[in-house]
């Protein structure tokens, strides 16, 4: 709905195409929506060398290059990141807010993984909270924040409940949005109930609070431990580099693929990382998503895996992956 709302209703065929800035790597649903709406995707590359933070120079270059072919309207940020698993620092969030304010962009903050924040000595901080602390100079920045029940400690993917909060949006625009949403069917009853429970969980003093706190803590502690295990183990495998998983539910490691593997992938009409992931699936039963499905810098290769499996399954997966990777490199010309 928000993506549709930011498209002007002009009938002028000579008007520039609308452009939306999205991260690379990115959650593919965004690019799919842009294609459906007929808007231009303006990719900006996350900085893998700095744990996938938003590099302001990259943002600046991306928007200036895009102005030659479209009119940039909004910036999408996913924090914590999917598929990259980063948690943005407060400083980086302030930089992004200043950038959007200066460039007159609507800021879309996809914060659905906010409960899955594992960065040591650093709690998740929302764009809304940072924006409100920056004073009246930035009070007119249009910010839309998203959250849902399919992530976090709830993890109810099938229910599809969630909400968005709009800040500093013009009342006339809000009126149009409300009319637009009123023309659609509402979320199902279970989804609405689940969203309400997420927003208003049991509180200290409630009869159910001890059980809720125990279960919530157990789930998040387990996910945090899995994230640390997976990122550290992946980083010890020769030919694989993995940034610290600071949030969300994913690892997105960089993998070295030798020239022989790249040539063989081309023969099979596959991308190199797709070839790797298919071989992995065939030989071990492990299913990873190739990094090309999310976007990546040309000449680099990645895969995405989750941190959701139990400890025993995770350790077994990592053992089998390591054995496969060593064998794969040897079979594709890497001498040891």
C-alpha positions as MATLAB code, in Angstrom:
seq = 'XXXXXXXXXXXXXXXXXXXXXXXXXXXXXXXXXXXXXXXXXXXXXXXXXXXXXXXXXXXXXXXXXXXXXXXXXXXXXXXXXXXXXXXXXXXXXXXXXXXXXXXXXXXXXXXXXXXXXXXXXXXXXXXXXXXXXXXXXXXXXXXXXXXXXXXXXXXXXXXXXXXXXXXXXXXXXXXXXXXXXXXXXXXXXXXXXXXXXXXXXXXXXXXXXXXXXXXXXXXXXXXXXXXXXXXXXXXXXXXXXXXXXXXXXXXXXXXXXXXXXXXXXXXXXXXXXXXXXXXXXXXXXXXXXXXXXXXXXXXXXXXXXXXXXXXXXXXXXXXXXXXXXXXXXXXXXXXX';
ca = [
       0.000    0.000    0.000;
       2.791    2.440    0.910;
       4.758    1.583   -2.221;
       1.662    2.289   -4.306;
       0.945    5.519   -2.440;
       4.338    6.994   -3.342;
       3.642    6.763   -7.080;
       2.291   10.091   -8.401;
      -1.058   10.035  -10.188;
       0.164   12.152  -13.093;
      -1.063   11.331  -16.595;
       1.961   13.089  -18.104;
       3.693   10.411  -20.150;
       6.868   12.511  -20.192;
       7.124   12.549  -16.389;
      10.203   10.725  -15.079;
       9.779    7.210  -13.780;
       9.582    6.841   -9.994;
      12.566    5.194   -8.299;
      12.776    3.339   -4.967;
      16.117    2.756   -3.246;
      16.645   -0.766   -1.897;
      19.626   -2.560   -0.357;
      21.683   -5.191   -2.099;
      21.587   -7.904   -0.840;
      17.831   -7.504   -0.314;
      14.636   -9.332    0.520;
      13.398  -10.245   -2.998;
       9.789   -9.300   -2.266;
      10.740   -5.637   -2.632;
      12.129   -5.936   -6.158;
       9.130   -8.088   -7.115;
       6.758   -5.367   -5.881;
       8.669   -2.711   -7.807;
       8.330   -4.726  -11.017;
       4.615   -5.148  -10.437;
       4.161   -1.417   -9.800;
       6.349   -0.376  -12.718;
       8.829    1.631  -10.647;
      12.593    1.719  -11.022;
      14.659   -0.085   -8.397;
      17.678    1.940   -7.292;
      20.103   -0.562   -5.754;
      22.570    0.503   -3.096;
      25.204   -1.978   -1.944;
      25.655   -2.751    1.720;
      29.248   -2.670    2.999;
      30.229   -6.293    3.615;
      33.659   -5.282    4.930;
      31.927   -3.353    7.731;
      29.393   -6.002    8.721;
      26.904   -4.933    6.049;
      26.349   -1.375    7.293;
      24.925    1.258    4.970;
      27.823    3.137    3.426;
      26.825    6.766    2.929;
      29.133    7.201   -0.070;
      27.418    4.239   -1.746;
      24.002    5.790   -1.024;
      25.068    9.126   -2.462;
      26.489    7.590   -5.625;
      23.407    5.416   -6.099;
      20.917    8.273   -5.893;
      22.913   10.634   -8.105;
      23.315    7.964  -10.797;
      19.604    7.153  -10.601;
      18.515   10.772  -11.134;
      19.553   10.429  -14.775;
      16.727    7.954  -15.400;
      14.149    8.302  -12.627;
      12.871   10.398   -9.733;
      13.945    8.839   -6.392;
      11.025    8.841   -3.953;
      11.864    6.543   -1.043;
      14.564    4.535    0.692;
      14.026    1.035    2.118;
      16.151   -0.106    5.071;
      15.950   -3.614    6.570;
      17.177   -3.635   10.175;
      18.117   -6.160   11.462;
      19.057   -7.296    7.999;
      17.638  -10.011    5.783;
      19.607  -11.845    4.412;
      22.712  -10.222    5.876;
      22.036  -10.464    9.628;
      23.463   -7.061   10.591;
      22.179   -4.711   13.278;
      22.668   -1.054   12.387;
      24.405    1.196   14.878;
      22.696    4.316   16.194;
      25.288    6.442   14.368;
      24.488    4.726   11.078;
      20.745    5.205   11.649;
      21.285    8.924   12.263;
      23.280    9.150    9.022;
      20.454    7.488    7.102;
      17.852    9.833    8.591;
      19.960   12.876    7.653;
      20.426   11.491    4.140;
      16.674   10.965    3.617;
      15.923   14.414    5.018;
      18.454   16.089    2.730;
      17.329   14.152   -0.349;
      13.586   14.492    0.442;
      12.998   10.741    0.538;
      10.316    8.820    2.384;
      12.068    6.387    4.747;
      10.678    2.845    4.983;
      12.082    1.005    8.011;
      11.522   -2.743    7.785;
      12.061   -3.686   11.432;
      10.298   -7.042   11.546;
      13.354   -8.721   13.111;
      13.661   -6.226   15.961;
      13.221   -8.939   18.617;
      16.076  -10.892   17.010;
      18.905   -8.546   18.021;
      22.048  -10.251   19.330;
      24.780   -7.617   19.086;
      26.737   -7.551   22.344;
      26.241   -4.498   24.554;
      23.888   -2.952   22.015;
      20.104   -3.195   22.155;
      18.017   -2.778   19.044;
      17.088    0.865   18.492;
      14.286    1.804   16.113;
      14.403    4.500   13.447;
      11.428    6.121   15.178;
      13.285    6.412   18.482;
      16.383    7.877   16.869;
      14.337   10.285   14.740;
      12.440   11.571   17.801;
      15.754   12.232   19.578;
      17.248   14.305   16.751;
      15.211   17.437   17.400;
      12.774   19.580   15.410;
      15.140   19.980   12.462;
      14.176   16.475   11.271;
      10.597   16.378   12.557;
       9.124   16.636    9.057;
      10.845   13.487    7.776;
       8.233   11.012    6.548;
       8.932    7.671    8.209;
       7.017    4.404    7.870;
       7.975    1.561   10.231;
       6.918   -2.081    9.875;
       6.640   -4.979   12.314;
       4.913   -8.384   12.166;
       4.264  -11.612   14.052;
       6.099  -13.898   11.639;
       9.549  -13.114   13.114;
      10.962  -12.506   16.594;
      10.115  -14.954   19.370;
       6.571  -15.419   18.013;
       7.589  -16.814   14.621;
       4.036  -17.396   13.372;
       4.766  -17.166    9.654;
       1.430  -18.615    8.585;
      -0.665  -16.074   10.458;
       0.648  -13.001    8.602;
      -0.369  -10.380   11.143;
       1.456   -7.073   11.450;
       1.246   -3.312   11.495;
       2.852   -0.155   10.203;
       3.309    3.227   11.873;
       3.416    6.424    9.828;
       5.173    9.515   11.166;
       4.978   13.076    9.785;
       2.807   12.018    6.858;
       0.515   14.765    5.573;
      -3.109   14.380    6.777;
      -4.410   14.500    3.196;
      -2.120   11.595    2.309;
      -3.300    9.701    5.378;
      -6.877   10.213    4.227;
      -6.093    8.724    0.822;
      -4.295    5.795    2.463;
      -7.245    5.082    4.762;
      -9.639    5.099    1.816;
      -7.313    2.831   -0.128;
      -7.004    0.357    2.747;
     -10.762    0.455    3.350;
     -11.304   -0.922   -0.125;
      -9.420   -4.098    0.858;
     -10.383   -6.981    3.108;
      -8.983   -6.766    6.633;
      -6.581   -9.294    8.124;
      -8.212  -12.466    9.427;
      -9.340  -12.542   13.052;
      -6.508  -14.802   14.226;
      -3.939  -12.479   12.620;
      -5.436   -9.465   14.374;
      -5.457  -11.263   17.739;
      -1.856  -12.390   17.286;
      -0.727   -8.852   16.427;
      -2.477   -7.498   19.524;
      -0.729  -10.105   21.682;
       2.633   -9.159   20.181;
       2.053   -5.467   20.883;
       0.592   -6.070   24.349;
       2.329   -9.140   25.814;
       1.853  -10.264   29.430;
       3.318   -7.797   31.920;
       4.927   -8.301   35.354;
       2.136   -9.042   37.812;
      -0.024  -10.837   35.239;
      -0.710  -14.487   36.027;
       0.764  -15.638   32.711;
       3.867  -13.435   32.855;
       6.322  -15.936   34.450;
       5.551  -18.563   31.806;
       5.681  -15.978   29.007;
       9.024  -14.555   30.189;
      10.522  -18.042   30.495;
       9.456  -19.105   27.016;
      10.449  -15.807   25.390;
      13.880  -15.839   27.032;
      14.429  -19.475   26.094;
      13.592  -18.915   22.437;
      15.702  -15.770   22.033;
      18.656  -17.213   23.984;
      18.605  -20.304   21.775;
      18.516  -18.190   18.605;
      21.362  -15.999   19.839;
      23.495  -19.041   20.648;
      22.790  -20.547   17.228;
      23.737  -17.282   15.516;
      27.093  -17.192   17.347;
      27.787  -20.855   16.619;
      26.973  -20.626   12.933;
      28.886  -17.410   12.202;
      31.995  -18.545   14.107;
      32.026  -22.043   12.604;
      31.463  -20.814    9.060;
      34.314  -18.349    9.455;
      36.746  -21.168   10.320;
      36.100  -23.072    7.093;
      38.769  -22.445    4.470;
      37.228  -20.474    1.602;
      34.229  -19.186    3.567;
      34.046  -15.797    5.298;
      31.083  -14.949    7.518;
      30.332  -11.647    9.214;
      29.068  -11.729   12.790;
      25.342  -12.463   12.880;
      24.083   -9.510   14.925;
      20.365   -9.957   14.301;
      17.524  -11.522   12.296;
      17.624  -15.265   11.567;
      20.208  -15.666    8.816;
      23.850  -16.012    7.885;
      25.023  -14.741    4.499;
      28.639  -15.874    4.152;
      30.978  -15.090    1.286;
      32.229  -18.255   -0.415;
      35.271  -18.705   -2.630;
      34.465  -20.573   -5.833;
      37.459  -21.628   -7.982;
      37.609  -20.904  -11.723;
      36.893  -24.561  -12.576;
      33.644  -24.436  -10.605;
      32.612  -21.191  -12.289;
      33.319  -22.685  -15.733;
      31.378  -25.866  -14.889;
      28.420  -23.773  -13.702;
      28.435  -21.909  -17.016;
      28.397  -25.206  -18.908;
      25.312  -26.216  -16.929;
      23.652  -22.812  -17.543;
      23.723  -22.051  -13.810;
      25.062  -19.223  -11.723;
      28.211  -20.240   -9.812;
      26.554  -19.977   -6.396;
      23.473  -21.810   -7.693;
      25.750  -24.602   -8.959;
      27.405  -24.795   -5.535;
      24.096  -24.928   -3.664;
      22.659  -27.602   -5.957;
      25.762  -29.760   -5.493;
      25.474  -29.254   -1.744;
      21.816  -30.310   -1.788;
      22.467  -33.378   -3.939;
      25.410  -34.632   -1.876;
      24.399  -33.703    1.673;
      20.674  -32.904    1.699;
      21.444  -29.394    2.987;
      19.325  -26.682    1.359;
      20.784  -23.170    1.094;
      19.547  -20.245   -0.994;
      22.125  -18.935   -3.514;
      23.235  -15.362   -2.862;
      22.282  -14.378   -6.408;
      18.655  -14.635   -5.312;
      19.197  -11.602   -3.075;
      21.702   -9.662   -5.173;
      25.441   -9.352   -4.635;
      28.442   -7.519   -6.053;
      29.517   -9.036   -9.375;
      32.269  -11.587   -8.901;
      31.305  -12.392   -5.318;
      29.327  -15.423   -4.228;
      27.239  -16.134   -1.140;
      24.537  -18.359    0.246;
      21.863  -17.759    2.877;
      21.144  -20.156    5.697;
      18.955  -19.804    8.773;
      19.717  -19.992   12.484;
      16.429  -21.719   13.355;
      17.455  -25.371   13.671;
      18.085  -26.974   17.060;
      21.646  -27.275   18.360;
      22.194  -30.898   17.336;
      20.882  -30.324   13.809;
      22.951  -27.154   13.455;
      26.196  -28.885   14.477;
      25.476  -31.771   12.106;
      24.751  -29.355    9.255;
      28.001  -27.460    9.846;
      30.033  -30.682    9.966;
      28.552  -31.905    6.683;
      28.992  -28.485    5.068;
      32.665  -28.347    6.017;
      33.321  -31.821    4.605;
      31.463  -30.969    1.413;
      33.229  -27.630    0.940;
      36.713  -29.139    1.245;
      35.762  -31.893   -1.195;
      34.171  -29.377   -3.591;
      37.318  -27.224   -3.704;
      39.544  -30.261   -4.302;
      37.314  -31.583   -7.089;
      37.365  -28.167   -8.747;
      41.106  -27.708   -8.947;
      42.185  -26.324   -5.580;
      45.372  -28.100   -4.442;
      46.031  -28.590   -0.732;
];
